[in-house]
């Protein structure tokens, strides 16, 4: 590989090209005006091309300079992203867990203190996102996902199957709660993008096409329902603690299977293997306790 221009010279050139002047570039990079000018001259000498055309007391990008600025800006952005990614990788004493915000807040976080009590040496980092993170990048150690499984390049462990039930706040409609599926459908309904078809099929009614409110995050949906502002169909794993605490009530006895199980997934990586194993073992214990609690009628 041929010698590359110094990074300082490239950063100085990119700043001048983007900001349109040496003074502004010097201010952004916190250096002197002469330092920027020196780096530009050095870069032009190394490249053997004129990057700026001097016009009076100002500068204008030459054609070569305009082309080079675009390439350098892209290259610096890639360097910056590479630096961010390597800094974001979990260290030996870190345990980074990727999870959907709803499952993280409603199921995982209320139990996480027990993991911390067992393994205080680990600093747990929760990476909550509605987007599916690519665990193969090495930014997280394990992830909890909802789906059919078979994620490429990942080890996976099925945790449990979920189910759907219709819930509302006990104060909804002044405490006059709907008793039948038809009354439930009278709403007001608060929905996500997920289908209600499995529950409606068991209830013998058509899936509603309209809802008072559509929200893409179950945390926000549940908060609205707790406030008594509507009815929703949600996964038991997200509402069980609210049911037991009396913040929500189940409106009918109809319960439908949720088509997407909950999984623990992780990239096979020797440096993280021990962390992954102990978290998987702890999580399996928590799932077993949760399922046993459901069988007894209490799962929190």
Short mmCIF file of C-alpha atoms in Angstrom, two decimals:
data_model
loop_
_atom_site.label_atom_id
_atom_site.label_comp_id
_atom_site.label_asym_id
_atom_site.label_seq_id
_atom_site.Cartn_x
_atom_site.Cartn_y
_atom_site.Cartn_z
CA UNK A 1 0.00 0.00 0.00
CA UNK A 2 1.38 3.38 -0.97
CA UNK A 3 1.93 5.93 1.76
CA UNK A 4 -1.24 7.80 2.63
CA UNK A 5 -1.39 11.55 3.34
CA UNK A 6 -1.37 12.41 7.05
CA UNK A 7 -4.80 12.23 8.68
CA UNK A 8 -4.37 15.78 10.00
CA UNK A 9 -3.95 17.09 6.47
CA UNK A 10 -7.00 15.16 5.24
CA UNK A 11 -9.18 16.41 8.09
CA UNK A 12 -8.05 19.97 7.51
CA UNK A 13 -8.78 19.74 3.78
CA UNK A 14 -12.22 18.20 4.33
CA UNK A 15 -13.16 20.88 6.86
CA UNK A 16 -12.11 23.73 4.56
CA UNK A 17 -13.94 22.16 1.60
CA UNK A 18 -17.11 21.62 3.63
CA UNK A 19 -17.15 24.93 5.51
CA UNK A 20 -15.92 27.07 2.63
CA UNK A 21 -13.03 28.78 4.37
CA UNK A 22 -9.87 28.34 6.42
CA UNK A 23 -11.06 30.46 9.34
CA UNK A 24 -14.19 28.36 9.88
CA UNK A 25 -12.21 25.13 9.53
CA UNK A 26 -9.66 26.34 12.07
CA UNK A 27 -12.46 27.12 14.50
CA UNK A 28 -14.06 23.71 14.10
CA UNK A 29 -10.76 21.84 14.52
CA UNK A 30 -9.58 24.18 17.29
CA UNK A 31 -6.30 25.05 15.59
CA UNK A 32 -4.81 28.23 14.12
CA UNK A 33 -5.46 29.67 10.68
CA UNK A 34 -1.81 29.15 9.74
CA UNK A 35 -1.91 25.52 10.83
CA UNK A 36 -4.77 24.80 8.43
CA UNK A 37 -3.01 26.65 5.60
CA UNK A 38 0.15 24.63 6.22
CA UNK A 39 -1.76 21.33 6.08
CA UNK A 40 -3.44 22.31 2.80
CA UNK A 41 -0.08 23.19 1.24
CA UNK A 42 1.39 19.91 2.48
CA UNK A 43 -1.48 17.92 0.99
CA UNK A 44 -1.23 19.67 -2.37
CA UNK A 45 2.51 18.98 -2.49
CA UNK A 46 2.02 15.29 -1.64
CA UNK A 47 -0.73 14.85 -4.23
CA UNK A 48 0.87 17.01 -6.90
CA UNK A 49 -2.46 18.69 -7.68
CA UNK A 50 -4.07 22.03 -6.90
CA UNK A 51 -7.00 21.51 -4.53
CA UNK A 52 -8.03 25.15 -4.12
CA UNK A 53 -7.99 28.11 -6.46
CA UNK A 54 -7.00 31.30 -4.65
CA UNK A 55 -9.40 34.14 -5.44
CA UNK A 56 -8.44 37.31 -3.69
CA UNK A 57 -8.54 36.55 0.01
CA UNK A 58 -10.73 33.49 -0.46
CA UNK A 59 -10.51 29.93 -1.73
CA UNK A 60 -12.51 28.00 -4.28
CA UNK A 61 -12.33 24.25 -4.78
CA UNK A 62 -10.75 23.18 -8.03
CA UNK A 63 -12.32 20.35 -10.01
CA UNK A 64 -9.74 17.95 -8.58
CA UNK A 65 -10.40 19.36 -5.11
CA UNK A 66 -14.16 18.90 -5.43
CA UNK A 67 -13.73 15.27 -6.48
CA UNK A 68 -11.18 14.59 -3.74
CA UNK A 69 -13.34 16.22 -1.07
CA UNK A 70 -16.23 13.87 -1.82
CA UNK A 71 -13.98 10.81 -1.58
CA UNK A 72 -12.24 11.98 1.58
CA UNK A 73 -15.54 12.85 3.28
CA UNK A 74 -16.78 9.33 2.65
CA UNK A 75 -13.51 7.80 3.82
CA UNK A 76 -13.41 9.83 7.02
CA UNK A 77 -17.01 8.87 7.75
CA UNK A 78 -16.07 5.20 7.38
CA UNK A 79 -13.08 5.65 9.68
CA UNK A 80 -15.29 7.36 12.24
CA UNK A 81 -17.87 4.57 12.08
CA UNK A 82 -15.17 1.89 12.35
CA UNK A 83 -13.81 3.64 15.44
CA UNK A 84 -17.28 3.87 16.98
CA UNK A 85 -17.95 0.19 16.36
CA UNK A 86 -14.70 -1.04 17.86
CA UNK A 87 -15.21 1.19 20.92
CA UNK A 88 -18.79 -0.06 21.31
CA UNK A 89 -17.79 -3.74 21.43
CA UNK A 90 -18.38 -5.21 24.90
CA UNK A 91 -15.28 -5.57 27.05
CA UNK A 92 -14.49 -8.63 29.15
CA UNK A 93 -16.45 -7.37 32.14
CA UNK A 94 -19.43 -6.16 30.09
CA UNK A 95 -22.55 -8.06 29.12
CA UNK A 96 -24.45 -6.38 26.29
CA UNK A 97 -28.01 -7.58 25.68
CA UNK A 98 -30.09 -6.60 22.65
CA UNK A 99 -33.85 -6.62 23.22
CA UNK A 100 -37.08 -5.06 22.02
CA UNK A 101 -38.05 -2.11 24.26
CA UNK A 102 -41.39 -3.66 25.23
CA UNK A 103 -40.02 -7.05 26.27
CA UNK A 104 -37.07 -5.39 27.94
CA UNK A 105 -39.15 -3.09 30.13
CA UNK A 106 -42.09 -5.39 30.86
CA UNK A 107 -40.37 -8.78 31.29
CA UNK A 108 -36.57 -8.62 31.44
CA UNK A 109 -35.78 -5.55 33.56
CA UNK A 110 -37.99 -6.53 36.53
CA UNK A 111 -35.94 -9.75 36.79
CA UNK A 112 -32.49 -8.45 35.94
CA UNK A 113 -31.58 -7.56 39.52
CA UNK A 114 -31.36 -11.28 40.26
CA UNK A 115 -28.71 -11.71 37.58
CA UNK A 116 -26.75 -8.79 39.02
CA UNK A 117 -26.91 -10.36 42.49
CA UNK A 118 -25.50 -13.64 41.14
CA UNK A 119 -22.86 -12.10 38.86
CA UNK A 120 -21.89 -8.69 40.25
CA UNK A 121 -18.64 -8.65 38.24
CA UNK A 122 -20.55 -7.93 35.03
CA UNK A 123 -21.73 -4.52 33.91
CA UNK A 124 -24.96 -5.15 32.02
CA UNK A 125 -25.75 -2.96 29.02
CA UNK A 126 -29.25 -3.14 27.54
CA UNK A 127 -29.39 -2.22 23.84
CA UNK A 128 -33.12 -1.64 23.32
CA UNK A 129 -34.28 -1.05 19.76
CA UNK A 130 -37.27 -1.69 17.50
CA UNK A 131 -34.75 -2.50 14.77
CA UNK A 132 -33.17 -5.95 14.60
CA UNK A 133 -29.50 -5.50 15.38
CA UNK A 134 -26.97 -7.59 13.52
CA UNK A 135 -25.44 -9.52 16.39
CA UNK A 136 -22.63 -10.75 14.17
CA UNK A 137 -21.01 -7.29 14.29
CA UNK A 138 -19.91 -8.02 17.84
CA UNK A 139 -21.66 -5.03 19.45
CA UNK A 140 -23.72 -7.24 21.76
CA UNK A 141 -23.14 -10.57 23.48
CA UNK A 142 -26.70 -11.93 23.40
CA UNK A 143 -30.08 -10.91 22.08
CA UNK A 144 -33.70 -11.73 22.88
CA UNK A 145 -35.85 -11.95 19.78
CA UNK A 146 -39.44 -12.70 18.86
CA UNK A 147 -39.82 -14.76 15.69
CA UNK A 148 -39.72 -18.14 13.99
CA UNK A 149 -36.02 -18.79 14.62
CA UNK A 150 -33.34 -19.84 12.12
CA UNK A 151 -31.40 -16.55 12.21
CA UNK A 152 -28.32 -16.93 10.04
CA UNK A 153 -25.01 -17.12 11.84
CA UNK A 154 -26.52 -17.20 15.34
CA UNK A 155 -26.92 -19.84 18.01
CA UNK A 156 -30.44 -19.88 19.43
CA UNK A 157 -32.40 -21.20 22.37
CA UNK A 158 -36.20 -21.19 22.46
CA UNK A 159 -37.43 -19.63 25.69
CA UNK A 160 -41.24 -19.89 25.57
CA UNK A 161 -44.37 -19.60 23.48
CA UNK A 162 -46.53 -16.58 24.15
CA UNK A 163 -50.27 -15.95 23.94
CA UNK A 164 -52.61 -13.08 23.22
CA UNK A 165 -55.32 -11.71 25.50
CA UNK A 166 -57.57 -8.68 25.50
CA UNK A 167 -56.95 -6.21 28.32
CA UNK A 168 -58.11 -2.87 29.65
CA UNK A 169 -57.71 -0.81 32.82
CA UNK A 170 -60.19 -1.65 35.60
CA UNK A 171 -61.32 1.99 35.44
CA UNK A 172 -62.02 1.84 31.70
CA UNK A 173 -65.48 3.19 30.81
CA UNK A 174 -66.10 4.07 34.42
CA UNK A 175 -65.55 0.46 35.45
CA UNK A 176 -68.30 -0.82 33.14
CA UNK A 177 -66.10 -3.26 31.29
CA UNK A 178 -67.13 -5.05 28.10
CA UNK A 179 -68.05 -8.68 28.66
CA UNK A 180 -68.31 -10.14 25.16
CA UNK A 181 -66.08 -10.01 22.06
CA UNK A 182 -68.72 -7.89 20.32
CA UNK A 183 -68.66 -5.38 23.16
CA UNK A 184 -64.87 -5.39 23.12
CA UNK A 185 -64.86 -4.52 19.42
CA UNK A 186 -66.97 -1.47 20.17
CA UNK A 187 -63.72 -0.03 21.56
CA UNK A 188 -62.11 2.36 21.61
CA UNK A 189 -59.31 0.10 20.38
CA UNK A 190 -55.59 0.83 20.55
CA UNK A 191 -53.53 -1.27 18.14
CA UNK A 192 -50.07 -1.96 16.85
CA UNK A 193 -49.31 -3.29 13.37
CA UNK A 194 -49.68 -6.87 14.60
CA UNK A 195 -52.65 -8.94 13.45
CA UNK A 196 -55.56 -9.60 15.80
CA UNK A 197 -56.77 -12.37 13.50
CA UNK A 198 -55.83 -15.34 15.79
CA UNK A 199 -57.83 -13.94 18.70
CA UNK A 200 -60.75 -12.80 16.55
CA UNK A 201 -60.97 -16.21 14.89
CA UNK A 202 -61.31 -17.93 18.27
CA UNK A 203 -63.85 -15.29 19.32
CA UNK A 204 -65.91 -15.90 16.17
CA UNK A 205 -65.76 -12.29 14.98
CA UNK A 206 -64.09 -10.39 12.14
CA UNK A 207 -60.80 -8.66 12.77
CA UNK A 208 -61.46 -4.93 13.18
CA UNK A 209 -60.17 -2.80 10.36
CA UNK A 210 -60.22 0.48 12.25
CA UNK A 211 -58.80 1.52 15.58
CA UNK A 212 -58.88 4.71 17.55
CA UNK A 213 -55.09 4.77 17.74
CA UNK A 214 -52.18 2.89 16.09
CA UNK A 215 -48.81 2.76 17.88
CA UNK A 216 -45.68 0.86 16.88
CA UNK A 217 -44.38 0.25 20.43
CA UNK A 218 -46.17 -1.89 22.99
CA UNK A 219 -44.79 0.20 25.86
CA UNK A 220 -46.75 3.21 24.63
CA UNK A 221 -49.83 1.11 23.95
CA UNK A 222 -49.83 -0.30 27.46
CA UNK A 223 -49.35 3.11 29.02
CA UNK A 224 -52.42 4.41 27.16
CA UNK A 225 -54.44 1.37 28.23
CA UNK A 226 -53.35 1.73 31.87
CA UNK A 227 -54.66 5.28 31.74
CA UNK A 228 -58.07 3.92 30.80
CA UNK A 229 -58.03 5.35 27.29
CA UNK A 230 -58.78 2.17 25.38
CA UNK A 231 -58.64 -1.61 24.92
CA UNK A 232 -55.81 -3.61 23.41
CA UNK A 233 -54.76 -7.13 22.51
CA UNK A 234 -51.29 -7.90 23.86
CA UNK A 235 -48.89 -10.72 24.63
CA UNK A 236 -49.18 -12.21 28.08
CA UNK A 237 -45.46 -11.76 28.70
CA UNK A 238 -45.99 -7.99 28.48
CA UNK A 239 -49.15 -7.69 30.59
CA UNK A 240 -48.88 -10.40 33.26
CA UNK A 241 -47.28 -8.15 35.88
CA UNK A 242 -49.97 -5.51 35.30
CA UNK A 243 -52.70 -8.16 35.61
CA UNK A 244 -51.32 -9.40 38.91
CA UNK A 245 -50.90 -5.84 40.23
CA UNK A 246 -54.45 -4.93 39.23
CA UNK A 247 -53.37 -2.24 36.79
CA UNK A 248 -55.00 -4.21 33.96
CA UNK A 249 -57.79 -6.77 33.72
CA UNK A 250 -58.45 -9.48 31.15
CA UNK A 251 -61.74 -8.75 29.41
CA UNK A 252 -62.72 -12.22 28.21
CA UNK A 253 -61.57 -15.80 28.77
CA UNK A 254 -60.48 -16.06 25.13
CA UNK A 255 -56.73 -16.56 24.80
CA UNK A 256 -55.06 -17.09 21.41
CA UNK A 257 -51.61 -18.52 20.74
CA UNK A 258 -49.09 -15.94 19.61
CA UNK A 259 -47.41 -17.18 16.40
CA UNK A 260 -43.87 -16.04 17.26
CA UNK A 261 -41.97 -17.65 20.16
CA UNK A 262 -39.41 -15.86 22.30
CA UNK A 263 -35.76 -16.83 21.73
CA UNK A 264 -32.35 -16.18 23.18
CA UNK A 265 -29.81 -15.78 20.37
CA UNK A 266 -26.08 -15.17 20.37
CA UNK A 267 -23.14 -15.06 17.94
CA UNK A 268 -20.68 -17.94 18.41
CA UNK A 269 -17.68 -16.06 19.76
CA UNK A 270 -15.07 -17.67 21.99
CA UNK A 271 -14.27 -14.44 23.87
CA UNK A 272 -17.92 -14.13 24.96
CA UNK A 273 -18.73 -17.81 25.45
CA UNK A 274 -18.68 -17.83 29.27
CA UNK A 275 -20.84 -14.71 29.51
CA UNK A 276 -23.29 -16.16 27.04
CA UNK A 277 -23.48 -19.47 28.89
CA UNK A 278 -24.16 -18.00 32.32
CA UNK A 279 -26.75 -15.56 30.98
CA UNK A 280 -28.49 -18.36 29.07
CA UNK A 281 -28.55 -20.56 32.19
CA UNK A 282 -29.90 -17.72 34.34
CA UNK A 283 -32.53 -16.80 31.76
CA UNK A 284 -33.72 -20.41 31.50
CA UNK A 285 -34.24 -20.42 35.27
CA UNK A 286 -36.24 -17.21 35.08
CA UNK A 287 -38.36 -18.59 32.24
CA UNK A 288 -39.02 -21.79 34.20
CA UNK A 289 -40.14 -19.73 37.20
CA UNK A 290 -42.32 -17.55 34.99
CA UNK A 291 -44.05 -20.53 33.36
CA UNK A 292 -44.50 -22.23 36.72
CA UNK A 293 -46.04 -19.02 38.05
CA UNK A 294 -48.47 -18.93 35.13
CA UNK A 295 -49.53 -22.46 35.96
CA UNK A 296 -50.14 -21.37 39.58
CA UNK A 297 -51.79 -18.14 38.49
CA UNK A 298 -48.94 -15.80 39.45
CA UNK A 299 -45.87 -15.16 37.30
CA UNK A 300 -44.35 -11.86 38.40
#
